[in-house]
Amino acid sequence: MPNGMFRLSRESQQTARNRVLLVGLEPAIQDSISVVLTTMGWGCIAVSDLEKVQLVLQQGSFEAVVLSLRHSEEDLERIILAIKDIRPTLAERIVVVSSRVVEFGILELIERYDLSHLPQEKVLSRLWSTLEDLVVFPPWCRVAARNVGVARLLFDSLRMHGPIGIRSSHTSGRRFIYEHNNTTIDVQLDVQPGSNRISLTGQVLDGTKPQSSYENLSVILNAPNGTLARTTTNRQGEFILQSEFAENVSVEIRMGDRFWISVPLTQLEWVKERMRKRTGT
């Protein structure tokens, strides 16, 4: 098996009841996983990078993906998004394998895409039961996905007067105030002069909690094609994000373990108009 890659023969590919795609795994653990799956009557195909993932997914079907966390955060997200684009239902059956301490940004990615996670030392003992949960049992039997609360719009500076108790804004941008339960998210959106970059400043507020509880919250500017920008809040719950303009974006704030608040920013026609005026187009 060159380069430690396990491949099924054409005959075994046709007769295997279920198939698993292995992506970027170390040769030793990849071979061990292949033996386990073959013993259980499943087949698997191994690939190393995004280009090969796309090619294999376009050519055949799989019941699950086992993905190594050796990739960078950006490459991982590209692989996940490629799977979602080519085989949307398969994106719900991804198991990620880590061989070391997982960085916080990767843990966030695991939460955001509701991925199953196994440390490498537990793969051989737990992979089969994990795949059963993902493939065999119905969705309501699986581990609960992250909890995402969608904030509702309270105030838009272009359409209404500021609410009582909220400081006024004198900047050239557009201001939004959103609410989810007791949490308020104050967002100011502006366009950088002469470019297609947007600047977004905001603050997370909750009068029922101490201000320090909103320090170091992860804040992500998310688009359908992936993460545009990320940052964390300061002690006052404030954050700043900058990115190239994109439509159908949302600000996602990680409030706690597997709990996020999503702030949809969908009314952005005024941004495109301002960009055209400033660039003279």
Tab-separated table of N, CA and C in Angstrom, residues 85-184:
chain	number	residue	atom	x	y	z
A	85	ASP	N	-21.083	21.037	0.224
A	85	ASP	CA	-21.508	21.459	-1.104
A	85	ASP	C	-21.798	20.260	-2.002
A	86	ILE	N	-20.917	19.241	-1.976
A	86	ILE	CA	-21.050	18.112	-2.882
A	86	ILE	C	-22.014	17.060	-2.343
A	87	ARG	N	-21.909	16.750	-1.046
A	87	ARG	CA	-22.774	15.750	-0.395
A	87	ARG	C	-23.323	16.343	0.898
A	88	PRO	N	-24.361	17.169	0.833
A	88	PRO	CA	-24.856	17.883	2.020
A	88	PRO	C	-25.170	16.978	3.209
A	89	THR	N	-25.806	15.839	2.976
A	89	THR	CA	-26.160	14.968	4.106
A	89	THR	C	-24.933	14.339	4.742
A	90	LEU	N	-23.868	14.180	3.981
A	90	LEU	CA	-22.636	13.593	4.506
A	90	LEU	C	-21.971	14.519	5.515
A	91	ALA	N	-22.219	15.812	5.413
A	91	ALA	CA	-21.630	16.781	6.341
A	91	ALA	C	-22.122	16.558	7.771
A	92	GLU	N	-23.234	15.825	7.933
A	92	GLU	CA	-23.750	15.515	9.269
A	92	GLU	C	-23.105	14.265	9.854
A	93	ARG	N	-22.221	13.618	9.074
A	93	ARG	CA	-21.619	12.360	9.512
A	93	ARG	C	-20.095	12.422	9.366
A	94	ILE	N	-19.513	13.458	9.954
A	94	ILE	CA	-18.056	13.636	9.928
A	94	ILE	C	-17.502	13.382	11.322
A	95	VAL	N	-16.480	12.553	11.406
A	95	VAL	CA	-15.762	12.299	12.653
A	95	VAL	C	-14.359	12.870	12.499
A	96	VAL	N	-13.950	13.771	13.398
A	96	VAL	CA	-12.607	14.341	13.336
A	96	VAL	C	-11.727	13.665	14.383
A	97	VAL	N	-10.483	13.413	14.002
A	97	VAL	CA	-9.540	12.693	14.847
A	97	VAL	C	-8.368	13.603	15.176
A	98	SER	N	-8.051	13.755	16.456
A	98	SER	CA	-6.936	14.604	16.885
A	98	SER	C	-5.843	13.752	17.507
A	99	SER	N	-4.585	14.103	17.217
A	99	SER	CA	-3.441	13.364	17.761
A	99	SER	C	-2.702	14.163	18.829
A	100	ARG	N	-3.198	15.376	19.146
A	100	ARG	CA	-2.549	16.221	20.153
A	100	ARG	C	-3.619	17.121	20.758
A	101	VAL	N	-3.183	18.023	21.651
A	101	VAL	CA	-4.120	18.974	22.243
A	101	VAL	C	-4.722	19.838	21.142
A	102	VAL	N	-6.031	19.964	21.147
A	102	VAL	CA	-6.728	20.677	20.080
A	102	VAL	C	-6.773	22.166	20.395
A	103	GLU	N	-6.359	22.985	19.436
A	103	GLU	CA	-6.393	24.432	19.609
A	103	GLU	C	-7.839	24.912	19.736
A	104	PHE	N	-8.000	26.057	20.429
A	104	PHE	CA	-9.347	26.552	20.710
A	104	PHE	C	-10.116	26.864	19.427
A	105	GLY	N	-9.413	27.411	18.431
A	105	GLY	CA	-10.083	27.722	17.171
A	105	GLY	C	-10.629	26.484	16.491
A	106	ILE	N	-9.904	25.362	16.604
A	106	ILE	CA	-10.374	24.097	16.031
A	106	ILE	C	-11.582	23.579	16.808
A	107	LEU	N	-11.549	23.716	18.143
A	107	LEU	CA	-12.695	23.302	18.953
A	107	LEU	C	-13.948	24.090	18.557
A	108	GLU	N	-13.781	25.372	18.295
A	108	GLU	CA	-14.913	26.179	17.834
A	108	GLU	C	-15.448	25.651	16.514
A	109	LEU	N	-14.522	25.290	15.615
A	109	LEU	CA	-14.927	24.764	14.319
A	109	LEU	C	-15.721	23.470	14.490
A	110	ILE	N	-15.273	22.617	15.395
A	110	ILE	CA	-15.985	21.373	15.684
A	110	ILE	C	-17.403	21.669	16.162
A	111	GLU	N	-17.553	22.668	17.039
A	111	GLU	CA	-18.879	23.036	17.530
A	111	GLU	C	-19.743	23.619	16.421
A	112	ARG	N	-19.171	24.544	15.665
A	112	ARG	CA	-19.960	25.260	14.661
A	112	ARG	C	-20.524	24.330	13.594
A	113	TYR	N	-19.776	23.279	13.258
A	113	TYR	CA	-20.238	22.354	12.223
A	113	TYR	C	-20.768	21.050	12.810
A	114	ASP	N	-20.942	21.014	14.140
A	114	ASP	CA	-21.539	19.851	14.812
A	114	ASP	C	-20.836	18.548	14.429
A	115	LEU	N	-19.520	18.537	14.556
A	115	LEU	CA	-18.729	17.365	14.203
A	115	LEU	C	-18.528	16.473	15.411
A	116	SER	N	-18.429	15.175	15.177
A	116	SER	CA	-18.041	14.240	16.228
A	116	SER	C	-16.520	14.258	16.347
A	117	HIS	N	-16.008	14.182	17.585
A	117	HIS	CA	-14.568	14.304	17.810
A	117	HIS	C	-14.057	13.139	18.636
A	118	LEU	N	-12.963	12.518	18.172
A	118	LEU	CA	-12.318	11.433	18.901
A	118	LEU	C	-10.821	11.701	19.001
A	119	PRO	N	-10.240	11.668	20.205
A	119	PRO	CA	-8.775	11.688	20.321
A	119	PRO	C	-8.217	10.422	19.668
A	120	GLN	N	-7.020	10.523	19.107
A	120	GLN	CA	-6.468	9.392	18.361
A	120	GLN	C	-6.358	8.128	19.207
A	121	GLU	N	-6.040	8.302	20.522
A	121	GLU	CA	-5.871	7.120	21.362
A	121	GLU	C	-7.186	6.387	21.628
A	122	LYS	N	-8.328	7.021	21.316
A	122	LYS	CA	-9.625	6.378	21.537
A	122	LYS	C	-10.317	5.969	20.241
A	123	VAL	N	-9.645	6.185	19.107
A	123	VAL	CA	-10.291	5.936	17.818
A	123	VAL	C	-10.668	4.470	17.659
A	124	LEU	N	-9.728	3.574	17.912
A	124	LEU	CA	-9.993	2.163	17.651
A	124	LEU	C	-11.068	1.590	18.567
A	125	SER	N	-11.173	2.117	19.784
A	125	SER	CA	-12.168	1.585	20.723
A	125	SER	C	-13.544	2.229	20.550
A	126	ARG	N	-13.600	3.424	19.965
A	126	ARG	CA	-14.872	4.150	19.928
A	126	ARG	C	-15.378	4.483	18.532
A	127	LEU	N	-14.547	4.283	17.507
A	127	LEU	CA	-14.963	4.694	16.167
A	127	LEU	C	-16.204	3.946	15.706
A	128	TRP	N	-16.252	2.641	15.936
A	128	TRP	CA	-17.389	1.866	15.446
A	128	TRP	C	-18.700	2.336	16.075
A	129	SER	N	-18.714	2.539	17.396
A	129	SER	CA	-19.943	2.998	18.051
A	129	SER	C	-20.309	4.408	17.591
A	130	THR	N	-19.297	5.228	17.325
A	130	THR	CA	-19.567	6.582	16.831
A	130	THR	C	-20.197	6.538	15.450
A	131	LEU	N	-19.676	5.696	14.582
A	131	LEU	CA	-20.251	5.570	13.244
A	131	LEU	C	-21.669	5.011	13.304
A	132	GLU	N	-21.922	4.094	14.231
A	132	GLU	CA	-23.289	3.589	14.406
A	132	GLU	C	-24.243	4.721	14.777
A	133	ASP	N	-23.795	5.576	15.702
A	133	ASP	CA	-24.636	6.715	16.101
A	133	ASP	C	-24.947	7.618	14.908
A	134	LEU	N	-23.942	7.826	14.052
A	134	LEU	CA	-24.101	8.761	12.940
A	134	LEU	C	-24.857	8.166	11.756
A	135	VAL	N	-24.636	6.886	11.502
A	135	VAL	CA	-25.142	6.276	10.268
A	135	VAL	C	-26.344	5.379	10.503
A	136	VAL	N	-26.285	4.544	11.524
A	136	VAL	CA	-27.313	3.523	11.719
A	136	VAL	C	-28.530	4.060	12.444
A	137	PHE	N	-28.290	4.794	13.540
A	137	PHE	CA	-29.405	5.246	14.360
A	137	PHE	C	-30.023	6.523	13.802
A	138	PRO	N	-31.291	6.779	14.089
A	138	PRO	CA	-31.950	7.987	13.599
A	138	PRO	C	-31.370	9.238	14.250
A	139	PRO	N	-31.586	10.421	13.620
A	139	PRO	CA	-30.983	11.661	14.117
A	139	PRO	C	-31.299	11.973	15.572
A	140	TRP	N	-32.500	11.636	16.056
A	140	TRP	CA	-32.853	12.011	17.425
A	140	TRP	C	-32.086	11.205	18.459
A	141	CYS	N	-31.367	10.148	18.038
A	141	CYS	CA	-30.558	9.353	18.972
A	141	CYS	C	-29.155	9.921	19.149
A	142	ARG	N	-28.772	10.870	18.318
A	142	ARG	CA	-27.395	11.326	18.299
A	142	ARG	C	-27.124	12.354	19.390
A	143	VAL	N	-25.836	12.616	19.576
A	143	VAL	CA	-25.432	13.642	20.544
A	143	VAL	C	-26.002	14.988	20.123
A	144	ALA	N	-26.501	15.739	21.072
A	144	ALA	CA	-27.137	17.022	20.762
A	144	ALA	C	-26.159	17.955	20.069
A	145	ALA	N	-26.638	18.611	19.008
A	145	ALA	CA	-25.823	19.592	18.301
A	145	ALA	C	-25.720	20.864	19.142
A	146	ARG	N	-24.880	21.769	18.699
A	146	ARG	CA	-24.750	23.018	19.447
A	146	ARG	C	-26.078	23.776	19.446
A	147	ASN	N	-26.278	24.558	20.466
A	147	ASN	CA	-27.483	25.359	20.616
A	147	ASN	C	-27.210	26.747	20.034
A	148	VAL	N	-27.938	27.116	19.005
A	148	VAL	CA	-27.767	28.418	18.360
A	148	VAL	C	-29.035	29.235	18.543
A	149	GLY	N	-28.925	30.337	19.282
A	149	GLY	CA	-30.042	31.254	19.443
A	149	GLY	C	-29.932	32.385	18.438
A	150	VAL	N	-30.982	32.619	17.669
A	150	VAL	CA	-30.973	33.682	16.666
A	150	VAL	C	-31.528	34.959	17.298
A	151	ALA	N	-30.706	36.004	17.313
A	151	ALA	CA	-31.111	37.277	17.923
A	151	ALA	C	-32.116	37.998	17.022
A	152	ARG	N	-33.043	38.715	17.657
A	152	ARG	CA	-34.032	39.484	16.891
A	152	ARG	C	-33.659	40.956	16.865
A	153	LEU	N	-33.982	41.604	15.762
A	153	LEU	CA	-33.625	43.005	15.571
A	153	LEU	C	-34.540	43.913	16.388
A	154	LEU	N	-33.943	44.784	17.218
A	154	LEU	CA	-34.691	45.765	17.992
A	154	LEU	C	-34.624	47.158	17.389
A	155	PHE	N	-33.477	47.470	16.787
A	155	PHE	CA	-33.256	48.839	16.336
A	155	PHE	C	-32.385	48.856	15.094
A	156	ASP	N	-32.782	49.711	14.134
A	156	ASP	CA	-32.023	49.946	12.917
A	156	ASP	C	-31.946	51.449	12.731
A	157	SER	N	-30.743	52.020	12.767
A	157	SER	CA	-30.587	53.482	12.748
A	157	SER	C	-31.095	54.109	11.459
A	158	LEU	N	-31.207	53.315	10.383
A	158	LEU	CA	-31.701	53.865	9.129
A	158	LEU	C	-33.220	53.957	9.094
A	159	ARG	N	-33.892	53.241	9.995
A	159	ARG	CA	-35.347	53.124	9.904
A	159	ARG	C	-36.115	53.619	11.127
A	160	MET	N	-35.424	53.804	12.261
A	160	MET	CA	-36.168	54.163	13.471
A	160	MET	C	-35.303	54.979	14.411
A	161	HIS	N	-35.964	55.622	15.393
A	161	HIS	CA	-35.261	56.385	16.408
A	161	HIS	C	-34.639	55.439	17.421
A	162	GLY	N	-33.563	55.901	18.050
A	162	GLY	CA	-32.873	55.087	19.039
A	162	GLY	C	-33.745	54.814	20.249
A	163	PRO	N	-33.674	53.606	20.809
A	163	PRO	CA	-34.454	53.286	22.001
A	163	PRO	C	-33.941	54.019	23.228
A	164	ILE	N	-34.817	54.215	24.177
A	164	ILE	CA	-34.448	54.915	25.406
A	164	ILE	C	-33.372	54.134	26.137
A	165	GLY	N	-32.356	54.858	26.602
A	165	GLY	CA	-31.284	54.221	27.370
A	165	GLY	C	-30.131	53.730	26.532
A	166	ILE	N	-30.250	53.814	25.185
A	166	ILE	CA	-29.168	53.401	24.302
A	166	ILE	C	-28.494	54.641	23.752
A	167	ARG	N	-27.143	54.693	23.872
A	167	ARG	CA	-26.420	55.888	23.466
A	167	ARG	C	-26.571	56.119	21.968
A	168	SER	N	-26.578	57.368	21.560
A	168	SER	CA	-26.750	57.702	20.158
A	168	SER	C	-25.441	57.524	19.408
A	169	SER	N	-25.542	57.374	18.094
A	169	SER	CA	-24.365	57.179	17.262
A	169	SER	C	-24.271	58.309	16.250
A	170	HIS	N	-23.063	58.866	16.096
A	170	HIS	CA	-22.868	59.975	15.170
A	170	HIS	C	-21.916	59.593	14.044
A	171	THR	N	-21.667	58.313	13.841
A	171	THR	CA	-20.776	57.882	12.784
A	171	THR	C	-21.543	57.756	11.475
A	172	SER	N	-20.798	57.525	10.373
A	172	SER	CA	-21.421	57.464	9.053
A	172	SER	C	-22.027	56.101	8.761
A	173	GLY	N	-21.777	55.128	9.590
A	173	GLY	CA	-22.268	53.783	9.332
A	173	GLY	C	-23.706	53.592	9.770
A	174	ARG	N	-24.120	52.349	9.740
A	174	ARG	CA	-25.481	51.983	10.115
A	174	ARG	C	-25.427	51.148	11.381
A	175	ARG	N	-26.298	51.437	12.292
A	175	ARG	CA	-26.260	50.790	13.598
A	175	ARG	C	-27.457	49.867	13.779
A	176	PHE	N	-27.192	48.684	14.340
A	176	PHE	CA	-28.236	47.716	14.637
A	176	PHE	C	-28.127	47.307	16.102
A	177	ILE	N	-29.275	47.070	16.712
A	177	ILE	CA	-29.295	46.512	18.063
A	177	ILE	C	-30.165	45.258	18.032
A	178	TYR	N	-29.589	44.169	18.506
A	178	TYR	CA	-30.267	42.873	18.522
A	178	TYR	C	-30.416	42.398	19.964
A	179	GLU	N	-31.363	41.479	20.158
A	179	GLU	CA	-31.589	40.954	21.499
A	179	GLU	C	-31.873	39.447	21.419
A	180	HIS	N	-31.294	38.720	22.390
A	180	HIS	CA	-31.648	37.311	22.574
A	180	HIS	C	-31.745	37.051	24.069
A	181	ASN	N	-32.947	36.761	24.546
A	181	ASN	CA	-33.211	36.640	25.981
A	181	ASN	C	-32.741	37.920	26.678
A	182	ASN	N	-31.815	37.824	27.635
A	182	ASN	CA	-31.342	39.016	28.336
A	182	ASN	C	-30.111	39.654	27.707
A	183	THR	N	-29.631	39.082	26.618
A	183	THR	CA	-28.394	39.567	26.001
A	183	THR	C	-28.704	40.518	24.851
A	184	THR	N	-28.027	41.667	24.865
A	184	THR	CA	-28.150	42.657	23.798
A	184	THR	C	-26.835	42.724	23.030
